[in-house]
Amino acid sequence: MKSGSNLEKVFVNGHFAVTSELGPPKGNDVSVIKRKVDFLRGYVDAVNVTDNQTAIVRMSSIATSAIAVQMGIEPIMQMVTRDRNRIAMQSDLFGATALGIKNIICLTGDHHTFGNQVNAKNVHDLDSIQLINMVKTMRDEKTLMGGEEKIEGDIDMFIGGAANPFADPFEFRALRTAKKAAAGVDFIQTQCIYDMERFKEWMKMIRDLGVHEKIHIMAGITPLKSAGMARYMAKNVAGITIPDALIDRMAKAAKGSDEGIKICIEQIQEVKEIEGVHGVHIMAIEWEHMIGKITEMAGLLPRPKVE
Amino acid sequence: MIKAEQKPFEEILEYLAPYNKILLSGCGACVTVCHAGGEKDGALLASALRMARQKIGKPLEIIESTPARQCEPEFAQELADTVGQVQAVLSVSCGVGVQTLARNFPATQIFPGVNTLFMGETVAHGVWEERCQACGDCILEKTAGICPIARCAKQLLNGPCGGSSNGKCEIKRETDCAWQLIFDRSKALGQLHRLTEIIPAKQWGVQSRDSGPRRIVREDLKV
């Protein structure tokens, strides 16, 4: 065991893992976290706590993750390189592990100009691959970055990363995931999958590189709420492709939200059959209360109890 | 070369409001090439300033001069006599040139007439793009001659972020994604295997840009 986290144990025991997402409040209102945790508890193996997603200022991922631990749900702390240099990140890793956080996702983060602090000075001291490698060094070599200074204690983190099979250049996408595996990632969550054919093609490239045998790949699923949402995402979110057929299906449905859930269940069942996919990451953006229904309908309940 | 563009005219007028005799100093090097502050563009600015001040009944006398390179002390010194005759200097050189004048003429107020933007390349007539951030630790040999520090909005060293789409960056959609360019050129050169190598974290520390002003000393060139 690298971290002893629940998520790691679920993978090690050969179960199909389920994770979801928890966006921290835009302030210090702990009741927001409690409400979301109550929606998710028992339905997922661990929950991603986002780190100022879309560069909007929110409660820190580390604090929210620590509160989640207290509320009895396992967090996956997201950490972006946008806002911190290597000194701050290593310091936060000491703090996070001391607070009982056992999973991390290493990301570059959305560009600060997308958020509400457009005139901020960005950092980008490291990129996500260098961050992955830094956490692995801290965990496995028990030293700080650079390899000289010993750490007092153990940084037992299960290390995650992200992959976007739908951004360009497509041929580089599997290679970049292979680089994350080489840098020390234990699992990968993908961007939301709507173009299933392209996802399958990417997974084939992953298998050809043998990456699926080294790390756990989790397929990213986001239920569509309406045809309007599908059209908006297809047009405005770089790196997301939504086939026209899917948008048409949403548009023709009697109730868009019901159809979105139905599509989501079908997608989960489809990715479960793909060789090398070891779990799903369900990103129900501000729709956390649907996670129970989705996981139940997809036959993912009860979640395994692992030791 | 260094690229710059003229500051907003109203802002320049405001700097010069208290004065009635100034030197407008251009530079014959980089800013001439990017049409921000050479002899010709300096003359146009001087005319516009004279007219604007004439209009409000506060005429401004402007002496124009364009040293070959304002950032070299010997050229800056050519301005010494003129500087002695004016109340202030408007320099339409890059920020380096402004500081050379400030160092050489400590008793005189020097105003910047341009915003210095970046080190860039002329990609077409009238179009300049950033190419180098002088990080002091060049990795162009690893990235097919295309710099991700200067050309990727996130300075990623190990491949494109999830926002690269149809060859463009998600931050400015008219901008080429640096990693798409690196990928395409590496592929064309038969060097794709180089991109599987993990590029380690950059050494921004004592030798690089984050340790205050850097200095080059060539003992062999000292006199």
Short mmCIF file of C-alpha atoms in Angstrom, two decimals:
data_model
loop_
_atom_site.label_atom_id
_atom_site.label_comp_id
_atom_site.label_asym_id
_atom_site.label_seq_id
_atom_site.Cartn_x
_atom_site.Cartn_y
_atom_site.Cartn_z
CA MET A 1 0.00 0.00 0.00
CA LYS A 2 1.26 3.41 -0.93
CA SER A 3 -1.21 5.49 1.02
CA GLY A 4 -3.74 3.17 2.64
CA SER A 5 -6.55 5.34 1.29
CA ASN A 6 -9.98 3.84 0.73
CA LEU A 7 -9.68 4.60 -3.00
CA GLU A 8 -6.36 2.77 -3.24
CA LYS A 9 -7.82 -0.24 -1.41
CA VAL A 10 -10.81 -0.31 -3.76
CA PHE A 11 -8.44 -0.52 -6.74
CA VAL A 12 -6.07 -2.99 -5.09
CA ASN A 13 -9.01 -5.30 -4.33
CA GLY A 14 -10.01 -5.21 -7.99
CA HIS A 15 -13.27 -3.28 -7.57
CA PHE A 16 -14.59 -0.81 -10.12
CA ALA A 17 -14.06 2.52 -8.34
CA VAL A 18 -16.51 5.43 -8.17
CA THR A 19 -15.55 9.00 -7.38
CA SER A 20 -17.40 12.27 -7.57
CA GLU A 21 -16.73 15.94 -7.08
CA LEU A 22 -17.29 18.48 -4.32
CA GLY A 23 -16.84 22.16 -5.10
CA PRO A 24 -15.96 24.15 -1.94
CA PRO A 25 -18.06 27.17 -0.97
CA LYS A 26 -17.27 30.69 -2.17
CA GLY A 27 -16.70 31.65 1.44
CA ASN A 28 -16.41 29.88 4.77
CA ASP A 29 -19.93 28.46 5.05
CA VAL A 30 -19.28 24.92 6.31
CA SER A 31 -22.97 24.03 5.89
CA VAL A 32 -22.40 24.03 2.10
CA ILE A 33 -19.78 21.30 2.51
CA LYS A 34 -22.02 19.35 4.90
CA ARG A 35 -24.96 19.46 2.48
CA LYS A 36 -22.82 18.14 -0.38
CA VAL A 37 -21.12 15.49 1.78
CA ASP A 38 -24.56 14.25 2.89
CA PHE A 39 -25.56 13.83 -0.76
CA LEU A 40 -22.43 11.79 -1.53
CA ARG A 41 -21.73 9.72 1.59
CA GLY A 42 -22.10 6.00 0.92
CA TYR A 43 -22.42 6.39 -2.85
CA VAL A 44 -18.77 6.98 -3.81
CA ASP A 45 -15.36 5.69 -2.71
CA ALA A 46 -13.80 9.14 -2.52
CA VAL A 47 -14.62 12.66 -3.62
CA ASN A 48 -12.51 15.21 -5.49
CA VAL A 49 -12.29 18.50 -3.66
CA THR A 50 -11.59 21.07 -6.31
CA ASP A 51 -8.88 23.73 -5.98
CA ASN A 52 -10.32 27.11 -6.98
CA GLN A 53 -11.83 25.58 -10.13
CA THR A 54 -12.12 27.86 -13.17
CA ALA A 55 -9.86 30.19 -11.16
CA ILE A 56 -12.78 31.38 -9.02
CA VAL A 57 -11.78 32.03 -5.40
CA ARG A 58 -13.29 29.42 -3.07
CA MET A 59 -12.45 27.83 0.27
CA SER A 60 -9.07 26.12 -0.07
CA SER A 61 -9.02 22.51 -1.17
CA ILE A 62 -6.87 21.58 1.82
CA ALA A 63 -9.29 23.05 4.38
CA THR A 64 -12.37 21.64 2.65
CA SER A 65 -10.70 18.23 2.37
CA ALA A 66 -9.85 18.26 6.08
CA ILE A 67 -13.48 19.13 6.92
CA ALA A 68 -14.61 16.27 4.65
CA VAL A 69 -12.36 13.88 6.61
CA GLN A 70 -14.05 15.05 9.81
CA MET A 71 -17.46 14.46 8.21
CA GLY A 72 -16.54 10.89 7.39
CA ILE A 73 -16.03 11.00 3.65
CA GLU A 74 -12.70 10.41 1.91
CA PRO A 75 -11.38 13.42 -0.01
CA ILE A 76 -9.13 13.51 -3.04
CA MET A 77 -7.48 16.88 -2.62
CA GLN A 78 -6.94 18.64 -5.92
CA MET A 79 -3.80 20.75 -6.13
CA VAL A 80 -3.11 23.11 -9.01
CA THR A 81 0.28 24.56 -9.91
CA ARG A 82 -1.29 27.86 -11.05
CA ASP A 83 -1.24 29.52 -7.64
CA ARG A 84 1.68 28.07 -5.68
CA ASN A 85 5.38 27.54 -6.11
CA ARG A 86 7.24 24.41 -4.99
CA ILE A 87 7.82 25.79 -1.49
CA ALA A 88 4.10 26.39 -0.88
CA MET A 89 3.04 23.09 -2.43
CA GLN A 90 5.43 20.97 -0.40
CA SER A 91 4.40 22.83 2.75
CA ASP A 92 0.72 22.20 1.92
CA LEU A 93 1.50 18.52 1.38
CA PHE A 94 2.96 18.31 4.88
CA GLY A 95 -0.19 19.95 6.23
CA ALA A 96 -2.64 17.94 4.14
CA THR A 97 -1.20 14.57 5.11
CA ALA A 98 -1.07 15.64 8.78
CA LEU A 99 -4.80 16.45 8.53
CA GLY A 100 -5.58 12.93 7.31
CA ILE A 101 -5.80 13.54 3.57
CA LYS A 102 -4.57 10.49 1.62
CA ASN A 103 -5.35 11.20 -2.03
CA ILE A 104 -4.22 14.01 -4.27
CA ILE A 105 -4.90 15.02 -7.87
CA CYS A 106 -2.07 17.00 -9.41
CA LEU A 107 -3.24 19.56 -11.97
CA THR A 108 -2.03 22.65 -13.76
CA GLY A 109 -5.41 24.32 -13.21
CA ASP A 110 -7.62 26.54 -15.30
CA HIS A 111 -5.94 29.73 -16.46
CA HIS A 112 -6.41 32.61 -14.03
CA THR A 113 -7.95 34.86 -16.69
CA PHE A 114 -11.05 32.63 -16.71
CA GLY A 115 -11.81 33.42 -13.08
CA ASN A 116 -12.65 36.38 -10.90
CA GLN A 117 -9.06 37.55 -10.31
CA VAL A 118 -8.00 38.20 -13.88
CA ASN A 119 -5.20 40.56 -12.89
CA ALA A 120 -3.51 38.05 -10.61
CA LYS A 121 0.13 37.12 -11.14
CA ASN A 122 0.20 33.45 -12.02
CA VAL A 123 2.87 31.08 -10.72
CA HIS A 124 3.35 27.96 -12.85
CA ASP A 125 6.65 27.19 -11.12
CA LEU A 126 5.95 23.52 -11.91
CA ASP A 127 3.68 21.80 -14.41
CA SER A 128 1.35 18.97 -13.43
CA ILE A 129 3.86 16.26 -14.42
CA GLN A 130 6.59 17.85 -12.33
CA LEU A 131 4.12 18.12 -9.40
CA ILE A 132 3.27 14.41 -9.72
CA ASN A 133 6.97 13.61 -9.62
CA MET A 134 7.51 15.88 -6.61
CA VAL A 135 4.76 14.15 -4.59
CA LYS A 136 6.14 10.73 -5.55
CA THR A 137 9.63 11.78 -4.45
CA MET A 138 8.27 12.99 -1.13
CA ARG A 139 6.35 9.72 -0.64
CA ASP A 140 8.81 7.14 -1.95
CA GLU A 141 12.20 8.75 -1.36
CA LYS A 142 11.02 10.63 1.76
CA THR A 143 12.88 13.72 0.66
CA LEU A 144 11.94 17.15 -0.55
CA MET A 145 12.21 18.00 -4.23
CA GLY A 146 15.86 17.95 -5.20
CA GLY A 147 16.38 14.83 -3.12
CA GLU A 148 18.59 16.15 -0.38
CA GLU A 149 16.51 17.11 2.60
CA LYS A 150 14.78 14.32 4.55
CA ILE A 151 11.14 14.69 5.54
CA GLU A 152 10.06 14.30 9.17
CA GLY A 153 7.20 11.82 8.83
CA ASP A 154 5.57 10.06 5.88
CA ILE A 155 3.79 11.62 2.92
CA ASP A 156 1.40 8.74 2.25
CA MET A 157 -0.46 10.05 -0.76
CA PHE A 158 -2.26 8.11 -3.48
CA ILE A 159 -1.34 10.20 -6.50
CA GLY A 160 -3.78 11.11 -9.24
CA GLY A 161 -3.71 13.12 -12.42
CA ALA A 162 -6.03 14.15 -15.22
CA ALA A 163 -6.18 13.38 -18.92
CA ASN A 164 -8.19 14.93 -21.68
CA PRO A 165 -8.58 12.58 -24.65
CA PHE A 166 -10.67 15.22 -26.44
CA ALA A 167 -8.16 18.06 -26.62
CA ASP A 168 -5.52 18.36 -29.34
CA PRO A 169 -3.09 17.24 -30.62
CA PHE A 170 -4.88 13.90 -30.24
CA GLU A 171 -1.78 11.81 -30.96
CA PHE A 172 0.00 13.45 -28.02
CA ARG A 173 -2.79 12.72 -25.53
CA ALA A 174 -1.91 9.11 -24.72
CA LEU A 175 1.80 9.97 -24.72
CA ARG A 176 1.17 12.68 -22.16
CA THR A 177 -0.69 10.21 -19.94
CA ALA A 178 2.25 7.82 -20.34
CA LYS A 179 4.51 10.64 -19.15
CA LYS A 180 2.28 11.07 -16.08
CA ALA A 181 2.59 7.34 -15.41
CA ALA A 182 6.38 7.58 -15.73
CA ALA A 183 6.38 10.60 -13.39
CA GLY A 184 4.63 8.50 -10.73
CA VAL A 185 0.88 8.88 -11.03
CA ASP A 186 -1.20 6.03 -9.55
CA PHE A 187 -4.52 6.87 -11.18
CA ILE A 188 -5.97 9.13 -13.84
CA GLN A 189 -9.39 10.72 -14.15
CA THR A 190 -10.40 11.80 -17.63
CA GLN A 191 -12.27 14.84 -18.89
CA CYS A 192 -16.03 14.33 -19.43
CA ILE A 193 -16.65 11.75 -22.13
CA TYR A 194 -19.34 12.46 -24.69
CA ASP A 195 -17.49 11.28 -27.80
CA MET A 196 -17.30 7.60 -26.88
CA GLU A 197 -15.59 6.58 -30.12
CA ARG A 198 -12.70 8.97 -29.51
CA PHE A 199 -12.43 7.80 -25.91
CA LYS A 200 -12.18 4.19 -27.08
CA GLU A 201 -9.53 5.15 -29.60
CA TRP A 202 -7.55 6.90 -26.84
CA MET A 203 -7.91 3.85 -24.57
CA LYS A 204 -6.52 1.67 -27.37
CA MET A 205 -3.48 3.96 -27.57
CA ILE A 206 -3.16 3.72 -23.77
CA ARG A 207 -3.25 -0.08 -23.97
CA ASP A 208 -0.75 -0.12 -26.86
CA LEU A 209 1.63 1.85 -24.63
CA GLY A 210 0.95 -0.57 -21.73
CA VAL A 211 -0.09 2.36 -19.52
CA HIS A 212 -3.32 0.63 -18.37
CA GLU A 213 -1.21 -2.00 -16.61
CA LYS A 214 0.75 0.57 -14.61
CA ILE A 215 -2.00 2.95 -13.49
CA HIS A 216 -5.77 2.97 -12.90
CA ILE A 217 -7.81 4.87 -15.47
CA MET A 218 -11.12 6.37 -14.37
CA ALA A 219 -13.54 7.51 -17.06
CA GLY A 220 -14.98 11.00 -16.51
CA ILE A 221 -18.75 11.26 -16.82
CA THR A 222 -20.85 14.43 -16.56
CA PRO A 223 -24.63 14.09 -16.86
CA LEU A 224 -26.14 16.63 -19.24
CA LYS A 225 -29.01 18.63 -17.76
CA SER A 226 -30.46 20.00 -20.98
CA ALA A 227 -29.87 20.37 -24.72
CA GLY A 228 -28.92 23.98 -24.00
CA MET A 229 -26.15 22.88 -21.64
CA ALA A 230 -24.88 20.42 -24.27
CA ARG A 231 -24.83 23.09 -26.96
CA TYR A 232 -23.14 25.58 -24.65
CA MET A 233 -20.40 23.12 -23.65
CA ALA A 234 -19.83 21.99 -27.23
CA LYS A 235 -19.42 25.58 -28.39
CA ASN A 236 -17.65 27.29 -25.50
CA VAL A 237 -15.55 24.79 -23.57
CA ALA A 238 -12.23 24.13 -25.28
CA GLY A 239 -11.23 20.49 -25.17
CA ILE A 240 -14.78 19.09 -24.94
CA THR A 241 -16.41 17.49 -27.95
CA ILE A 242 -20.09 16.52 -27.95
CA PRO A 243 -21.39 14.62 -30.99
CA ASP A 244 -24.43 16.20 -32.72
CA ALA A 245 -26.38 12.96 -32.29
CA LEU A 246 -26.16 13.34 -28.51
CA ILE A 247 -27.29 16.97 -28.64
CA ASP A 248 -30.23 15.96 -30.89
CA ARG A 249 -31.21 13.21 -28.47
CA MET A 250 -31.26 15.71 -25.62
CA ALA A 251 -33.27 18.19 -27.71
CA LYS A 252 -35.90 15.61 -28.69
CA ALA A 253 -36.37 14.24 -25.17
CA ALA A 254 -39.63 15.01 -23.32
CA LYS A 255 -37.60 16.01 -20.23
CA GLY A 256 -33.95 16.90 -20.81
CA SER A 257 -32.76 16.20 -17.28
CA ASP A 258 -34.24 12.66 -17.28
CA GLU A 259 -32.67 11.96 -20.65
CA GLY A 260 -29.32 13.29 -19.37
CA ILE A 261 -29.39 10.82 -16.48
CA LYS A 262 -30.36 8.00 -18.85
CA ILE A 263 -27.43 8.83 -21.16
CA CYS A 264 -25.12 9.03 -18.15
CA ILE A 265 -26.13 5.50 -17.01
CA GLU A 266 -25.58 4.14 -20.53
CA GLN A 267 -22.15 5.79 -20.67
CA ILE A 268 -21.14 4.27 -17.32
CA GLN A 269 -22.21 0.83 -18.53
CA GLU A 270 -20.31 1.32 -21.79
CA VAL A 271 -17.02 2.43 -20.20
CA LYS A 272 -17.20 -0.47 -17.70
CA GLU A 273 -16.77 -2.83 -20.63
CA ILE A 274 -13.61 -1.16 -21.94
CA GLU A 275 -10.39 -2.98 -21.12
CA GLY A 276 -8.21 -0.87 -18.83
CA VAL A 277 -10.97 1.30 -17.38
CA HIS A 278 -10.98 0.74 -13.62
CA GLY A 279 -13.56 3.21 -12.46
CA VAL A 280 -15.76 6.19 -13.16
CA HIS A 281 -15.39 9.75 -12.01
CA ILE A 282 -18.87 11.30 -12.02
CA MET A 283 -18.72 15.08 -12.21
CA ALA A 284 -22.29 16.14 -11.48
CA ILE A 285 -21.57 19.86 -11.44
CA GLU A 286 -23.88 21.45 -8.81
CA TRP A 287 -26.04 18.35 -9.17
CA GLU A 288 -24.50 16.39 -6.29
CA HIS A 289 -27.93 15.27 -5.06
CA MET A 290 -28.27 13.11 -8.19
CA ILE A 291 -25.18 10.98 -7.42
CA GLY A 292 -27.18 8.51 -5.27
CA LYS A 293 -29.71 7.97 -8.05
CA ILE A 294 -27.06 7.68 -10.77
CA THR A 295 -24.90 5.18 -8.90
CA GLU A 296 -27.94 3.13 -7.94
CA MET A 297 -29.35 3.04 -11.48
CA ALA A 298 -25.91 2.17 -12.88
CA GLY A 299 -25.65 -0.81 -10.53
CA LEU A 300 -22.66 0.61 -8.68
CA LEU A 301 -24.17 0.20 -5.20
CA PRO A 302 -23.43 -0.78 -2.53
CA ARG A 303 -19.87 0.51 -2.53
CA PRO A 304 -17.38 -2.12 -1.35
CA LYS A 305 -16.16 -2.17 2.23
CA VAL A 306 -12.41 -2.71 1.96
CA GLU A 307 -9.76 -3.30 4.62
CA MET B 1 14.33 42.22 -30.76
CA ILE B 2 12.56 44.23 -28.07
CA LYS B 3 9.02 45.22 -29.03
CA ALA B 4 7.14 48.22 -27.68
CA GLU B 5 4.12 50.36 -28.44
CA GLN B 6 3.42 54.01 -27.80
CA LYS B 7 1.66 54.85 -24.55
CA PRO B 8 -1.81 56.40 -24.79
CA PHE B 9 -1.45 59.97 -26.05
CA GLU B 10 -3.51 61.45 -23.18
CA GLU B 11 -1.22 59.79 -20.65
CA ILE B 12 1.87 61.34 -22.27
CA LEU B 13 0.19 64.76 -22.35
CA GLU B 14 -0.49 64.46 -18.64
CA TYR B 15 3.19 63.70 -17.83
CA LEU B 16 4.28 66.78 -19.74
CA ALA B 17 1.63 69.19 -18.45
CA PRO B 18 3.95 71.06 -16.03
CA TYR B 19 6.69 71.70 -18.64
CA ASN B 20 7.16 74.06 -21.56
CA LYS B 21 10.47 72.79 -22.98
CA ILE B 22 11.38 69.13 -23.32
CA LEU B 23 13.63 66.74 -25.20
CA LEU B 24 11.92 63.91 -27.07
CA SER B 25 14.53 61.23 -27.38
CA GLY B 26 13.99 58.34 -29.74
CA CYS B 27 16.11 55.27 -30.29
CA GLY B 28 17.51 54.05 -33.57
CA ALA B 29 17.40 50.37 -32.68
CA CYS B 30 14.57 48.01 -31.65
CA VAL B 31 11.76 50.56 -31.28
CA THR B 32 12.55 51.92 -34.75
CA VAL B 33 12.04 48.44 -36.20
CA CYS B 34 8.65 48.05 -34.49
CA HIS B 35 7.63 51.64 -35.29
CA ALA B 36 7.17 52.68 -31.69
CA GLY B 37 9.90 55.24 -31.18
CA GLY B 38 12.42 55.77 -33.93
CA GLU B 39 13.18 59.10 -35.62
CA LYS B 40 10.05 59.07 -37.77
CA ASP B 41 7.59 57.94 -35.13
CA GLY B 42 9.20 60.30 -32.60
CA ALA B 43 8.67 63.21 -35.03
CA LEU B 44 4.99 62.30 -35.49
CA LEU B 45 4.49 62.17 -31.73
CA ALA B 46 6.28 65.50 -31.28
CA SER B 47 4.00 67.17 -33.84
CA ALA B 48 0.89 65.78 -32.19
CA LEU B 49 2.08 66.99 -28.78
CA ARG B 50 2.86 70.48 -30.10
CA MET B 51 -0.57 70.76 -31.68
CA ALA B 52 -2.38 69.52 -28.58
CA ARG B 53 -0.55 72.03 -26.38
CA GLN B 54 -1.04 74.86 -28.86
CA LYS B 55 -4.75 74.18 -28.78
CA ILE B 56 -4.98 74.75 -25.02
CA GLY B 57 -2.78 77.83 -25.16
CA LYS B 58 0.22 76.29 -23.41
CA PRO B 59 2.76 75.81 -26.19
CA LEU B 60 5.37 73.10 -25.71
CA GLU B 61 8.83 73.44 -27.20
CA ILE B 62 10.23 70.04 -28.18
CA ILE B 63 13.79 69.29 -29.22
CA GLU B 64 13.97 65.98 -31.09
CA SER B 65 16.94 63.67 -31.06
CA THR B 66 17.40 60.00 -31.90
CA PRO B 67 20.60 58.33 -30.68
CA ALA B 68 21.58 55.15 -32.57
CA ARG B 69 21.05 53.05 -29.44
CA GLN B 70 19.73 54.78 -26.36
CA CYS B 71 20.76 51.86 -24.12
CA GLU B 72 24.49 52.47 -24.74
CA PRO B 73 26.00 55.12 -22.41
CA GLU B 74 28.23 56.63 -25.14
CA PHE B 75 25.21 57.29 -27.36
CA ALA B 76 23.16 58.56 -24.41
CA GLN B 77 26.01 60.96 -23.59
CA GLU B 78 25.53 62.61 -26.99
CA LEU B 79 22.33 64.06 -25.48
CA ALA B 80 24.11 65.72 -22.55
CA ASP B 81 24.12 69.29 -23.94
CA THR B 82 20.48 69.12 -24.99
CA VAL B 83 19.37 67.66 -21.67
CA GLY B 84 20.97 70.68 -20.01
CA GLN B 85 18.64 73.01 -21.95
CA VAL B 86 15.29 71.30 -21.16
CA GLN B 87 13.04 70.76 -18.13
CA ALA B 88 12.30 67.10 -18.80
CA VAL B 89 12.89 64.27 -21.26
CA LEU B 90 10.31 62.09 -22.97
CA SER B 91 12.05 58.92 -24.05
CA VAL B 92 10.44 56.82 -26.74
CA SER B 93 13.00 54.08 -26.29
CA CYS B 94 12.37 50.78 -24.52
CA GLY B 95 12.52 50.65 -20.72
CA VAL B 96 16.24 49.96 -20.91
CA GLY B 97 16.88 53.20 -22.77
CA VAL B 98 14.76 55.17 -20.29
CA GLN B 99 16.88 53.82 -17.45
CA THR B 100 20.15 54.55 -19.28
CA LEU B 101 19.09 58.21 -19.52
CA ALA B 102 17.99 58.20 -15.86
CA ARG B 103 21.41 56.87 -14.82
CA ASN B 104 23.30 59.33 -17.02
CA PHE B 105 21.21 62.39 -16.18
CA PRO B 106 20.36 62.00 -12.49
CA ALA B 107 19.04 65.57 -12.10
CA THR B 108 16.50 65.37 -14.93
CA GLN B 109 13.01 63.85 -14.96
CA ILE B 110 12.78 61.16 -17.67
CA PHE B 111 9.32 59.99 -18.78
CA PRO B 112 8.62 56.80 -20.73
CA GLY B 113 6.74 57.39 -23.99
CA VAL B 114 6.24 53.72 -24.83
CA ASN B 115 5.21 50.55 -23.05
CA THR B 116 7.90 47.92 -23.54
CA LEU B 117 6.15 44.64 -24.26
CA PHE B 118 8.35 41.68 -25.11
CA MET B 119 11.18 40.13 -27.06
CA GLY B 120 9.65 39.08 -30.29
CA GLU B 121 9.78 38.22 -33.93
CA THR B 122 8.27 39.95 -36.95
CA VAL B 123 5.83 37.36 -38.27
CA ALA B 124 4.35 39.64 -40.96
CA HIS B 125 4.46 43.33 -41.84
CA GLY B 126 3.11 45.11 -38.77
CA VAL B 127 2.71 41.92 -36.72
CA TRP B 128 5.08 41.00 -33.92
CA GLU B 129 4.87 38.06 -31.57
CA GLU B 130 6.61 37.17 -28.33
CA ARG B 131 9.28 34.51 -28.64
CA CYS B 132 11.58 34.62 -25.60
CA GLN B 133 11.27 35.50 -21.91
CA ALA B 134 15.02 35.43 -21.23
CA CYS B 135 14.59 32.75 -18.56
CA GLY B 136 18.33 32.18 -18.61
CA ASP B 137 18.10 28.40 -18.99
CA CYS B 138 17.30 27.67 -22.64
CA ILE B 139 15.53 24.39 -23.44
CA LEU B 140 14.82 24.98 -27.13
CA GLU B 141 16.86 21.90 -27.99
CA LYS B 142 14.20 19.79 -26.25
CA THR B 143 11.16 21.49 -27.74
CA ALA B 144 11.86 21.56 -31.46
CA GLY B 145 13.03 25.18 -31.36
CA ILE B 146 9.70 26.51 -30.04
CA CYS B 147 9.65 28.01 -26.54
CA PRO B 148 6.85 26.92 -24.19
CA ILE B 149 7.98 29.41 -21.54
CA ALA B 150 7.31 32.35 -23.85
CA ARG B 151 4.52 30.83 -25.95
CA CYS B 152 2.38 28.69 -23.62
CA ALA B 153 0.10 30.68 -21.28
CA LYS B 154 0.80 28.14 -18.53
CA GLN B 155 4.52 27.66 -19.28
CA LEU B 156 3.97 23.91 -19.49
CA LEU B 157 7.15 21.96 -20.12
CA ASN B 158 5.73 18.51 -20.72
CA GLY B 159 2.97 18.79 -23.25
CA PRO B 160 -0.28 20.62 -23.95
CA CYS B 161 -2.96 21.34 -21.35
CA GLY B 162 -6.54 20.16 -21.81
CA GLY B 163 -7.54 23.39 -23.50
CA SER B 164 -5.57 22.94 -26.73
CA SER B 165 -8.14 22.79 -29.48
CA ASN B 166 -7.71 22.75 -33.27
CA GLY B 167 -4.17 24.01 -32.88
CA LYS B 168 -5.20 27.06 -30.85
CA CYS B 169 -4.83 28.15 -27.23
CA GLU B 170 -8.00 28.42 -25.13
CA ILE B 171 -6.76 31.61 -23.47
CA LYS B 172 -6.47 33.61 -26.68
CA ARG B 173 -8.17 31.72 -29.43
CA GLU B 174 -6.24 33.48 -32.20
CA THR B 175 -2.95 32.26 -30.69
CA ASP B 176 -1.28 29.06 -31.80
CA CYS B 177 -0.95 26.42 -29.08
CA ALA B 178 2.81 26.21 -28.50
CA TRP B 179 2.59 22.48 -27.84
CA GLN B 180 0.69 21.85 -31.06
CA LEU B 181 3.55 23.63 -32.86
CA ILE B 182 6.14 21.64 -30.91
CA PHE B 183 4.30 18.40 -31.69
CA ASP B 184 3.90 19.16 -35.40
CA ARG B 185 7.53 20.18 -35.86
CA SER B 186 8.85 17.23 -33.84
CA LYS B 187 6.74 14.88 -35.93
CA ALA B 188 7.91 16.43 -39.19
CA LEU B 189 11.52 16.09 -38.04
CA GLY B 190 10.98 12.45 -37.03
CA GLN B 191 11.73 13.43 -33.43
CA LEU B 192 8.47 12.55 -31.67
CA HIS B 193 10.30 10.22 -29.31
CA ARG B 194 11.96 13.27 -27.76
CA LEU B 195 8.61 14.40 -26.40
CA THR B 196 8.32 11.29 -24.20
CA GLU B 197 11.24 12.53 -22.11
CA ILE B 198 10.11 14.26 -18.89
CA ILE B 199 11.54 17.76 -18.76
CA PRO B 200 12.39 18.47 -15.11
CA ALA B 201 11.30 21.55 -13.18
CA LYS B 202 13.12 24.67 -14.30
CA GLN B 203 15.84 26.16 -12.17
CA TRP B 204 14.36 29.59 -11.63
CA GLY B 205 16.70 30.25 -8.72
CA VAL B 206 20.00 32.00 -8.44
CA GLN B 207 20.99 31.93 -12.12
CA SER B 208 17.59 32.83 -13.52
CA ARG B 209 15.13 35.68 -13.66
CA ASP B 210 13.78 35.35 -10.13
CA SER B 211 16.91 36.46 -8.30
CA GLY B 212 16.85 40.14 -9.13
CA PRO B 213 18.69 41.76 -12.02
CA ARG B 214 21.14 39.45 -13.73
CA ARG B 215 24.58 40.50 -14.84
CA ILE B 216 27.06 39.32 -17.42
CA VAL B 217 30.71 40.10 -16.79
CA ARG B 218 33.21 39.31 -19.54
CA GLU B 219 36.65 39.85 -18.06
CA ASP B 220 38.20 39.52 -21.54
CA LEU B 221 36.21 42.52 -22.79
CA LYS B 222 36.84 44.84 -19.88
CA VAL B 223 39.11 47.85 -20.47
#
